[in-house]
């Protein structure tokens, strides 16, 4: 690519020759009308170019299926390049032939019998949107031989992207990248008898990785990747990220990019970002959601850090991400520093609550006299009003039998966690935001872990007879919908507060959009929230949400009251109404707290009849 006169045809045909693939000159594919227009000195419009670019895209797609090819095409605008690489992104290497106006003008004037005259050159430069990322830029003042030698080595010998760590997620992500046509370097460490030739075995087992280079030697792995290198770390969050970074550092070059795709703590991501910046290495912290299947078929990706570095890795991340309903990638730049890992952490907090709510709903439906197949059928009927991935998998779980009993009945009732719910709860406390449902869901998991103590307490406190709550399954659905709305409000509120505090400028609607597919909390509600958050940063200010919560509130109160009377544990459902009841009051009981603080600690208080906001103090005991 490049403006007319930079030597696209010359370099292109020589490069094709050196690579042993056919060469196609984009100019030969212009319809007659376009050639006549250009011959008359009239610049082409975008409409003139549309069909032409589409034809070149089809040509490239067909050739990729055979052996590849070189195509020369000006591709001046980013939108043209998008059109040219549609559906073949991973298989395209862009070469930008770059020269100044004066250099190119000299070449144009030296040419004979070419329909592009000097007069059009200025319009070409005006139209040119220089690619800032994802291209090999070549200075046309070099000789063709030098350029070809460089490009041949670049294209044939080096890979485009490295993945380090081939556990469950690393393996699936690598296969996904391979399916999109990217040429990869894959690394997994060697551990005697435990991790032996992991990368080699993966390449042998999966057809889509047949062009990938496998390594268990770190230095060769690094050297095999085109510079600036793009290496995705798919290792356990925590110390391993730092260890691997230290191992890599001596072998990296300035401007290489490391992407951390694990569930790292956002504060550590900021530290790593700053540390690597001091070493001239870019660091992109990317939250990745969707589990093993998501990683393979299309995860949701939440990258953050240096925006220019993100531009370099964007084609890779967008190509493997899930697609939203408008076919846009569920991957978007979140903001600076560790904001990507922050939103992934809150994603998990919302996930904890959604999981806990479903577990509580199952408790209620069970006490309404339903067996697990019947509960699955009821949840299935809820897909009309409350469809979500977590609802879907819960239905599958409830239906799974082992022999004549349901498998889930045989699972020990102690919930584990890997720490992201814990971090979200810490963050909400640190930021002073009452995202109480996340804390409640986390503590419900913690409580479940005290199995022996729970059994002992049950002997003292649990009623032997628990009357069926006098509620209907329709009312349970309404309480569930109510609680989910509050959960999402609290999650987005936490992100909005963090964004403000750290100046991340997170676009909440765009975040909701990338959460509509690929991730664990994808749902119909999330699709609705994309629009809600476009209009309003505060979900509770939206009139449709207000109407819905008002309509759901009576059933919610009834379900929760009945569950309390029947002694059914529903901490998250209860918290949803408690939160709103405590929040939506014009006059709260916090005046008593302020008076108490002032009484024993002289912490002072403000008066509601003194608009100056002045601090008052009283000698209470006198
Ligand atoms: C995802 C998941 C994923 C992982 C959680 C589980 O978005 O793909 O959230 O990140 O399954 O870390 O967390 P717990 O082990 O804490 O439940």
XYZ file of C-alpha atoms and ligand atoms in Angstrom:
639
model
C 0.000 0.000 0.000
C 0.927 3.645 -0.386
C 0.199 6.580 -2.664
C 0.592 6.320 -6.397
C 4.211 6.393 -7.511
C 5.824 4.814 -4.437
C 6.686 1.665 -6.368
C 3.913 -0.697 -5.346
C 3.926 -2.580 -8.669
C 7.732 -2.899 -8.847
C 8.235 -3.945 -5.226
C 5.070 -6.034 -5.228
C 5.984 -8.123 -8.254
C 9.583 -8.619 -7.095
C 8.411 -9.619 -3.631
C 5.912 -12.093 -5.097
C 8.729 -13.540 -7.172
C 10.983 -13.879 -4.140
C 8.181 -15.562 -2.169
C 7.120 -17.796 -5.077
C 3.514 -16.575 -5.090
C 1.468 -14.734 -7.743
C 1.332 -10.946 -7.959
C -1.789 -8.906 -8.628
C -1.813 -5.201 -9.377
C -4.910 -3.634 -7.824
C -4.979 -1.032 -10.637
C -5.769 -3.821 -13.124
C -9.013 -4.446 -11.242
C -10.379 -0.903 -11.581
C -13.568 -0.812 -13.647
C -13.288 1.143 -16.907
C -15.277 4.037 -15.473
C -12.711 4.539 -12.699
C -9.765 4.481 -15.131
C -11.472 7.046 -17.391
C -12.203 9.271 -14.420
C -8.620 9.171 -13.189
C -7.347 9.737 -16.762
C -9.392 12.947 -16.850
C -7.695 14.032 -13.646
C -10.793 13.515 -11.454
C -10.165 11.909 -8.048
C -12.192 8.785 -7.228
C -14.908 8.968 -4.611
C -15.484 6.338 -1.893
C -18.458 5.039 -3.899
C -16.217 4.600 -6.958
C -13.820 2.587 -4.841
C -16.311 0.366 -3.000
C -16.850 -2.380 -5.595
C -13.188 -2.341 -6.529
C -12.028 -2.882 -2.944
C -14.587 -5.619 -2.472
C -13.291 -7.399 -5.546
C -9.719 -7.218 -4.256
C -10.885 -8.578 -0.909
C -12.458 -11.566 -2.706
C -9.300 -12.031 -4.754
C -7.173 -12.105 -1.575
C -9.579 -14.509 0.191
C -9.432 -16.904 -2.771
C -5.644 -16.732 -3.051
C -5.145 -17.344 0.696
C -6.899 -20.666 0.250
C -4.282 -21.650 -2.354
C -0.815 -20.357 -1.495
C -1.141 -16.668 -0.761
C -0.177 -13.790 -3.045
C 1.055 -10.216 -3.145
C -1.453 -7.513 -4.059
C -0.533 -3.901 -4.775
C -3.248 -1.453 -3.802
C -3.069 2.139 -2.599
C -5.428 1.393 0.372
C -5.105 5.001 1.456
C -7.748 5.132 4.150
C -8.177 2.996 7.230
C -11.732 2.179 6.103
C -10.393 0.897 2.738
C -7.907 -1.317 4.559
C -10.695 -2.642 6.782
C -12.674 -3.514 3.651
C -9.671 -5.170 2.003
C -8.917 -7.371 5.015
C -12.531 -8.254 5.874
C -12.670 -11.847 7.224
C -8.978 -12.466 6.414
C -7.403 -10.145 8.955
C -5.070 -12.721 10.477
C -3.690 -13.748 7.097
C -2.794 -10.272 5.869
C 0.617 -8.640 6.223
C 0.416 -4.952 5.331
C 3.485 -3.358 3.774
C 3.401 0.437 3.711
C 5.735 1.947 1.105
C 6.457 5.294 2.613
C 7.991 8.356 0.920
C 7.730 12.153 1.095
C 5.715 14.189 -1.418
C 8.931 15.392 -3.119
C 10.425 11.897 -3.508
C 7.205 10.533 -4.967
C 6.681 13.536 -7.254
C 10.102 12.970 -8.839
C 9.161 9.381 -9.598
C 5.788 10.317 -11.060
C 7.368 12.878 -13.373
C 9.862 10.268 -14.587
C 7.033 7.908 -15.590
C 5.475 7.575 -19.022
C 2.086 6.157 -20.048
C 0.647 6.076 -16.567
C -2.878 7.315 -16.012
C -2.002 8.917 -12.701
C -0.521 12.345 -13.367
C 1.209 14.694 -10.942
C -1.997 16.666 -10.487
C -3.576 13.794 -8.594
C -0.629 13.219 -6.302
C -1.634 15.991 -3.933
C -5.120 14.501 -3.594
C -3.515 11.110 -2.876
C -1.459 12.592 -0.031
C -4.532 14.450 1.238
C -6.515 11.224 1.307
C -3.740 9.106 2.828
C -4.383 8.087 6.425
C -0.967 6.827 7.382
C -1.296 3.523 9.195
C 0.037 3.879 12.721
C -0.096 0.228 13.687
C -0.213 -3.272 12.278
C 1.988 -2.568 9.230
C 5.563 -3.049 8.105
C 6.697 0.413 7.083
C 9.369 0.593 4.392
C 11.288 3.719 3.334
C 11.222 3.858 -0.484
C 14.627 5.525 -0.683
C 16.151 2.067 -0.181
C 16.947 0.008 -3.283
C 14.361 -2.606 -4.360
C 16.889 -5.339 -3.489
C 17.258 -4.055 0.054
C 13.505 -3.756 0.463
C 12.837 -7.269 -0.869
C 15.523 -8.831 1.301
C 14.059 -7.199 4.392
C 10.444 -8.051 3.570
C 11.208 -11.637 2.641
C 12.934 -12.271 5.962
C 10.139 -10.462 7.809
C 7.369 -12.455 6.180
C 8.957 -15.884 5.932
C 11.107 -16.265 8.956
C 9.405 -14.498 11.802
C 6.037 -15.050 13.389
C 3.444 -12.367 14.087
C 2.479 -13.108 17.672
C 3.703 -15.089 20.668
C 1.702 -16.907 23.337
C 3.542 -17.798 26.541
C 1.870 -20.358 28.815
C -0.158 -23.123 27.248
C -2.483 -24.145 30.079
C -6.228 -24.436 29.468
C -6.725 -20.770 28.493
C -3.396 -20.310 26.674
C -4.012 -23.384 24.587
C -7.544 -22.378 23.593
C -6.510 -18.808 22.799
C -3.618 -20.070 20.652
C -5.949 -22.354 18.711
C -8.345 -19.436 18.215
C -5.465 -17.251 16.901
C -4.343 -20.118 14.660
C -7.850 -20.495 13.227
C -7.789 -16.812 12.272
C -4.632 -17.437 10.210
C -2.041 -15.763 12.440
C 1.448 -17.141 12.382
C 2.342 -17.901 15.982
C 5.226 -18.703 18.273
C 4.112 -20.858 21.196
C 6.037 -21.313 24.415
C 5.532 -23.534 27.426
C 8.189 -24.130 30.050
C 9.798 -27.565 30.454
C 9.219 -29.345 33.770
C 10.664 -32.861 33.942
C 7.970 -35.526 33.747
C 5.219 -32.923 34.146
C 5.397 -30.449 31.275
C 7.358 -32.001 28.434
C 7.258 -30.658 24.879
C 3.867 -29.102 25.566
C 4.086 -26.631 22.669
C 5.357 -29.257 20.221
C 2.513 -31.625 21.143
C -0.055 -28.876 20.662
C 1.265 -28.082 17.207
C 1.199 -31.805 16.326
C -2.349 -32.264 17.598
C -4.097 -29.252 16.093
C -4.306 -28.620 12.371
C -4.923 -24.891 12.862
C -1.517 -24.657 14.568
C 0.416 -26.439 11.824
C 2.256 -23.233 10.845
C 2.980 -22.293 14.479
C 6.503 -22.574 15.875
C 6.725 -24.533 19.167
C 9.301 -23.733 21.859
C 10.367 -24.693 25.334
C 13.451 -22.500 25.095
C 12.570 -18.907 25.989
C 15.324 -17.160 24.035
C 14.545 -18.940 20.749
C 10.866 -18.209 21.338
C 11.504 -14.473 21.697
C 13.856 -14.377 18.718
C 11.302 -16.054 16.468
C 8.804 -13.162 16.690
C 8.689 -10.083 14.420
C 9.603 -6.813 16.141
C 8.021 -4.953 17.793
C 7.157 -8.271 19.432
C 3.690 -8.957 20.708
C 3.672 -11.610 23.413
C 0.583 -12.642 25.319
C 1.243 -14.004 28.795
C -1.274 -16.701 29.677
C 0.160 -17.680 33.040
C -1.314 -17.770 36.550
C -2.046 -14.357 37.998
C 0.322 -13.255 40.773
C 4.040 -13.849 41.143
C 4.335 -15.942 37.988
C 3.606 -12.862 35.855
C 6.559 -11.060 37.465
C 8.868 -14.077 37.196
C 8.082 -14.584 33.529
C 8.519 -10.856 32.861
C 11.958 -10.886 34.479
C 12.938 -13.962 32.423
C 11.804 -12.263 29.212
C 13.225 -8.789 29.813
C 16.873 -9.386 28.854
C 15.785 -10.746 25.469
C 13.198 -8.113 24.524
C 13.814 -4.977 22.436
C 12.535 -1.432 22.985
C 8.845 -1.071 22.044
C 8.039 -4.771 22.355
C 4.602 -5.355 23.853
C 3.640 -7.743 26.643
C -0.053 -8.521 27.123
C -1.184 -10.036 30.421
C -4.325 -12.058 29.692
C -4.729 -13.466 33.217
C -6.991 -12.401 36.081
C -4.364 -10.058 37.530
C -5.022 -7.560 40.273
C -5.461 -4.127 38.658
C -3.092 -2.457 41.126
C -0.335 -4.914 40.189
C -1.068 -4.213 36.520
C -0.439 -0.507 37.110
C 2.859 -1.330 38.893
C 3.939 -3.597 36.038
C 2.893 -0.980 33.473
C 5.122 1.639 35.168
C 8.025 -0.754 35.691
C 8.034 -1.934 32.070
C 7.662 1.625 30.806
C 10.965 2.408 32.531
C 12.460 -0.431 30.449
C 10.843 0.885 27.215
C 8.515 -2.108 27.043
C 4.766 -1.589 26.602
C 2.378 -3.453 28.840
C -1.256 -4.152 28.028
C -3.314 -5.596 30.891
C -6.179 -7.465 29.272
C -9.054 -9.023 31.171
C -10.260 -12.101 29.301
C -13.606 -13.701 30.065
C -15.378 -16.742 28.735
C -13.543 -19.715 30.182
C -12.043 -22.454 28.030
C -14.816 -22.507 25.445
C -14.867 -18.715 25.181
C -11.098 -18.590 24.688
C -11.409 -21.064 21.829
C -14.552 -19.791 20.129
C -14.468 -16.103 21.020
C -13.884 -14.546 24.441
C -14.704 -11.055 25.639
C -11.462 -9.080 25.946
C -10.954 -5.971 28.100
C -7.533 -4.439 27.261
C -5.988 -1.388 28.900
C -2.708 0.469 29.165
C -0.821 2.441 26.539
C -3.290 3.218 23.737
C -0.637 3.160 20.995
C 0.567 -0.253 22.119
C -3.029 -1.416 22.123
C -3.359 -0.259 18.494
C -0.559 -2.708 17.601
C -2.212 -5.707 19.245
C -5.783 -4.737 18.418
C -5.987 -6.678 15.123
C -5.073 -9.874 16.964
C -7.363 -9.369 19.942
C -10.324 -8.185 17.868
C -9.947 -11.078 15.443
C -10.254 -13.707 18.181
C -12.920 -11.960 20.285
C -16.605 -12.911 20.277
C -18.911 -10.745 18.133
C -21.857 -8.686 19.379
C -25.264 -8.690 17.672
C -24.006 -6.160 15.107
C -20.959 -8.300 14.322
C -18.602 -5.968 16.196
C -15.799 -7.465 18.269
C -16.437 -7.908 21.994
C -13.075 -6.300 22.632
C -12.530 -2.594 23.224
C -9.849 -0.426 24.741
C -10.998 0.246 28.298
C -8.613 2.972 29.480
C -5.227 3.655 30.977
C -3.225 1.650 33.556
C -4.950 -1.407 35.033
C -8.498 -0.385 34.051
C -8.944 -3.531 31.908
C -8.190 -5.789 34.848
C -10.354 -3.599 37.079
C -13.444 -4.043 34.907
C -12.698 -7.770 34.569
C -12.561 -7.949 38.364
C -15.952 -6.218 38.670
C -17.263 -8.499 35.908
C -16.400 -11.371 38.243
C -18.072 -9.583 41.161
C -21.276 -9.283 39.122
C -20.776 -12.937 38.129
C -20.559 -14.004 41.805
C -23.905 -12.291 42.506
C -25.627 -13.706 39.414
C -24.480 -17.204 40.449
C -25.581 -16.740 44.059
C -29.005 -15.409 42.968
C -29.568 -18.482 40.817
C -28.588 -20.724 43.716
C -31.051 -18.878 45.991
C -33.813 -19.088 43.406
C -33.253 -22.864 43.244
C -33.648 -23.028 47.054
C -36.976 -21.187 46.831
C -38.306 -23.277 43.945
C -37.260 -26.465 45.732
C -39.282 -25.435 48.798
C -42.255 -24.787 46.550
C -42.216 -28.569 46.011
C -40.288 -28.897 42.749
C -37.661 -31.519 41.995
C -34.545 -30.548 40.038
C -36.015 -31.409 36.621
C -39.053 -29.288 37.453
C -36.832 -26.413 38.590
C -34.889 -26.732 35.309
C -38.182 -26.514 33.409
C -39.230 -23.399 35.358
C -35.853 -21.715 34.759
C -36.142 -22.639 31.112
C -39.462 -20.794 30.893
C -37.708 -17.710 32.360
C -35.508 -17.400 29.288
C -38.199 -15.189 27.761
C -37.785 -12.538 30.488
C -34.372 -13.153 31.988
C -32.169 -14.963 29.492
C -28.500 -15.251 30.324
C -25.530 -17.579 29.915
C -25.524 -18.335 33.653
C -29.248 -19.186 33.549
C -28.561 -21.525 30.631
C -25.723 -23.401 32.304
C -27.698 -23.680 35.549
C -30.517 -25.393 33.628
C -27.986 -27.867 32.166
C -26.473 -28.455 35.614
C -29.872 -29.158 37.194
C -30.711 -31.726 34.535
C -27.457 -33.700 34.771
C -28.026 -37.140 36.300
C -25.534 -39.651 37.669
C -27.349 -42.971 37.869
C -30.836 -42.329 39.177
C -29.873 -39.209 41.175
C -28.998 -35.709 40.080
C -25.245 -35.081 39.994
C -25.563 -31.695 41.699
C -26.992 -33.429 44.800
C -23.664 -35.204 45.177
C -21.511 -32.063 45.068
C -20.143 -30.930 48.440
C -21.775 -27.605 49.366
C -18.568 -25.622 49.965
C -17.999 -22.886 47.351
C -14.434 -22.039 46.323
C -13.044 -18.856 44.817
C -9.856 -17.587 43.265
C -9.850 -14.080 44.701
C -11.501 -11.695 42.243
C -14.697 -11.395 44.355
C -12.507 -10.650 47.338
C -10.671 -7.887 45.418
C -13.956 -6.412 44.185
C -15.234 -6.228 47.744
C -11.996 -4.545 48.869
C -12.228 -2.101 45.962
C -15.839 -1.182 46.718
C -14.910 -0.535 50.349
C -11.821 1.486 49.368
C -13.721 3.600 46.880
C -16.566 4.219 49.341
C -19.225 2.771 47.033
C -21.966 0.581 48.543
C -21.835 -2.340 46.084
C -23.241 -4.503 48.821
C -24.521 -7.445 46.788
C -21.008 -8.358 45.635
C -19.825 -8.449 49.253
C -22.901 -10.493 50.206
C -22.297 -13.053 47.457
C -18.644 -13.328 48.450
C -19.497 -13.801 52.128
C -22.144 -16.381 51.237
C -19.325 -18.383 49.589
C -17.104 -17.909 52.621
C -19.920 -18.989 54.971
C -20.448 -22.143 52.926
C -16.844 -23.162 53.564
C -17.466 -23.603 57.327
C -19.190 -26.924 56.786
C -18.546 -28.497 60.219
C -19.522 -25.352 62.126
C -22.610 -25.006 59.952
C -23.694 -28.538 60.852
C -23.208 -27.784 64.545
C -25.136 -24.502 64.291
C -27.894 -26.225 62.349
C -28.483 -28.582 65.300
C -29.177 -25.522 67.498
C -30.890 -23.096 65.187
C -32.349 -24.667 62.077
C -36.064 -25.441 62.228
C -36.809 -29.051 61.456
C -40.033 -28.149 59.713
C -39.826 -25.375 57.189
C -43.252 -24.404 55.880
C -43.416 -23.897 52.105
C -43.283 -20.140 51.500
C -46.615 -18.734 50.302
C -45.334 -17.376 47.034
C -45.660 -18.332 43.374
C -42.910 -19.134 40.908
C -43.926 -16.028 38.954
C -43.221 -13.906 42.026
C -39.834 -15.615 42.433
C -39.022 -14.659 38.842
C -39.914 -11.043 39.575
C -37.740 -10.976 42.700
C -34.906 -12.482 40.638
C -35.253 -9.790 37.968
C -35.360 -7.070 40.623
C -32.190 -8.347 42.299
C -30.361 -8.653 38.968
C -31.147 -5.038 38.108
C -29.751 -3.866 41.458
C -26.682 -6.079 40.993
C -25.914 -4.534 37.605
C -26.551 -1.034 38.950
C -24.057 -1.664 41.765
C -21.418 -3.163 39.447
C -21.507 -0.287 36.957
C -21.633 2.248 39.811
C -18.389 0.787 41.174
C -16.718 1.033 37.764
C -17.935 4.566 37.279
C -16.519 5.611 40.689
C -13.141 3.973 39.932
C -13.038 5.558 36.486
C -13.602 8.979 38.005
C -11.041 8.478 40.771
C -8.301 7.224 38.408
C -9.337 9.373 35.431
C -9.743 6.285 33.226
C -12.666 7.766 31.239
C -14.353 4.380 30.858
C -17.271 4.332 28.436
C -19.859 2.306 30.371
C -22.145 1.712 27.398
C -19.252 0.391 25.339
C -18.247 -1.828 28.259
C -21.806 -3.205 28.460
C -21.620 -3.791 24.679
C -18.515 -5.957 24.903
C -20.156 -7.799 27.808
C -23.066 -8.844 25.571
C -21.135 -11.815 24.231
C -18.142 -14.022 24.955
C -18.166 -13.421 28.719
C -19.759 -15.227 31.646
C -22.249 -12.435 32.452
C -23.626 -12.058 28.921
C -27.386 -11.711 29.056
C -30.417 -10.040 27.529
C -30.317 -7.579 30.419
C -26.775 -6.581 29.382
C -28.015 -5.911 25.836
C -30.676 -3.570 27.280
C -28.079 -1.839 29.447
C -26.011 -0.846 26.387
C -28.792 1.618 25.492
C -29.594 2.600 29.079
C -25.937 3.486 29.761
C -25.660 5.393 26.495
C -28.236 7.857 27.846
C -27.450 7.683 31.540
C -24.347 6.769 33.527
C -26.556 5.992 36.530
C -28.836 3.021 35.805
C -31.172 4.067 38.639
C -31.883 7.376 36.865
C -33.290 5.667 33.786
C -37.071 5.948 33.551
C -37.559 2.477 32.038
C -35.454 0.924 34.826
C -37.341 2.945 37.458
C -40.693 1.751 36.048
C -39.498 -1.829 35.991
C -38.160 -1.794 39.556
C -41.387 -0.195 40.814
C -43.381 -2.894 39.110
C -41.176 -5.727 40.458
C -40.880 -4.399 43.992
C -44.143 -5.773 45.515
C -43.341 -9.372 44.500
C -39.756 -8.950 45.655
C -40.847 -7.808 49.123
C -43.344 -10.656 49.334
C -40.819 -13.327 48.261
C -38.178 -12.103 50.689
C -40.571 -11.788 53.623
C -41.946 -15.284 52.958
C -38.447 -16.738 52.673
C -37.433 -15.179 55.997
C -40.539 -16.650 57.676
C -39.756 -20.073 56.193
C -36.074 -19.775 57.190
C -34.795 -20.104 53.652
C -31.344 -18.588 53.115
C -31.496 -15.901 50.428
C -28.792 -13.382 51.407
C -28.365 -11.791 47.958
C -32.066 -11.512 47.136
C -32.620 -9.925 50.572
C -29.702 -7.560 50.112
C -31.170 -6.257 46.870
C -34.293 -4.924 48.598
C -32.419 -3.917 51.761
C -30.005 -1.922 49.649
C -32.737 -0.070 47.796
C -34.786 0.474 50.957
C -31.728 1.885 52.728
C -30.627 3.929 49.697
C -33.927 5.340 48.505
C -34.819 7.301 51.644
C -35.019 11.045 51.797
C -34.112 11.112 55.493
C -31.849 8.361 56.759
C -30.872 7.408 60.308
C -27.307 8.609 59.684
C -28.034 11.697 61.842
C -27.939 9.362 64.871
C -24.565 7.973 63.724
C -23.195 11.505 63.346
C -24.408 12.426 66.822
C -22.821 9.283 68.305
C -19.521 10.046 66.536
C -19.596 13.576 67.847
C -20.506 12.368 71.368
C -17.543 10.066 71.905
C -15.015 11.411 69.445
C -15.851 15.094 68.866
C -15.975 14.282 65.170
C -18.464 17.150 64.606
C -21.554 17.166 62.399
C -23.278 19.410 59.891
C -26.761 20.792 60.530
C -29.576 20.647 58.047
C -30.696 24.132 59.103
C -27.246 25.628 58.413
C -26.512 25.801 54.704
C -22.931 27.001 55.226
C -21.890 23.360 55.813
C -20.044 24.466 58.950
C -18.847 21.821 61.459
C -20.815 21.802 64.727
C -19.926 20.154 68.006
C -22.051 19.571 71.129
C -21.114 18.647 74.715
C -23.708 15.893 74.760
C -23.547 14.670 78.368
C -24.008 18.103 79.932
C -14.513 -15.632 33.301
C -14.472 -16.224 34.692
C -13.080 -16.693 34.978
C -12.982 -17.661 36.139
C -13.202 -16.985 37.463
C -13.764 -17.891 38.488
O -14.908 -14.486 33.202
O -14.160 -16.333 32.364
O -14.856 -15.271 35.622
O -12.279 -15.569 35.108
O -13.839 -18.707 35.960
O -11.952 -16.564 37.879
O -13.572 -17.276 39.690
P -13.733 -18.001 41.065
O -12.849 -19.219 41.046
O -13.285 -16.979 42.051
O -15.180 -18.367 41.185
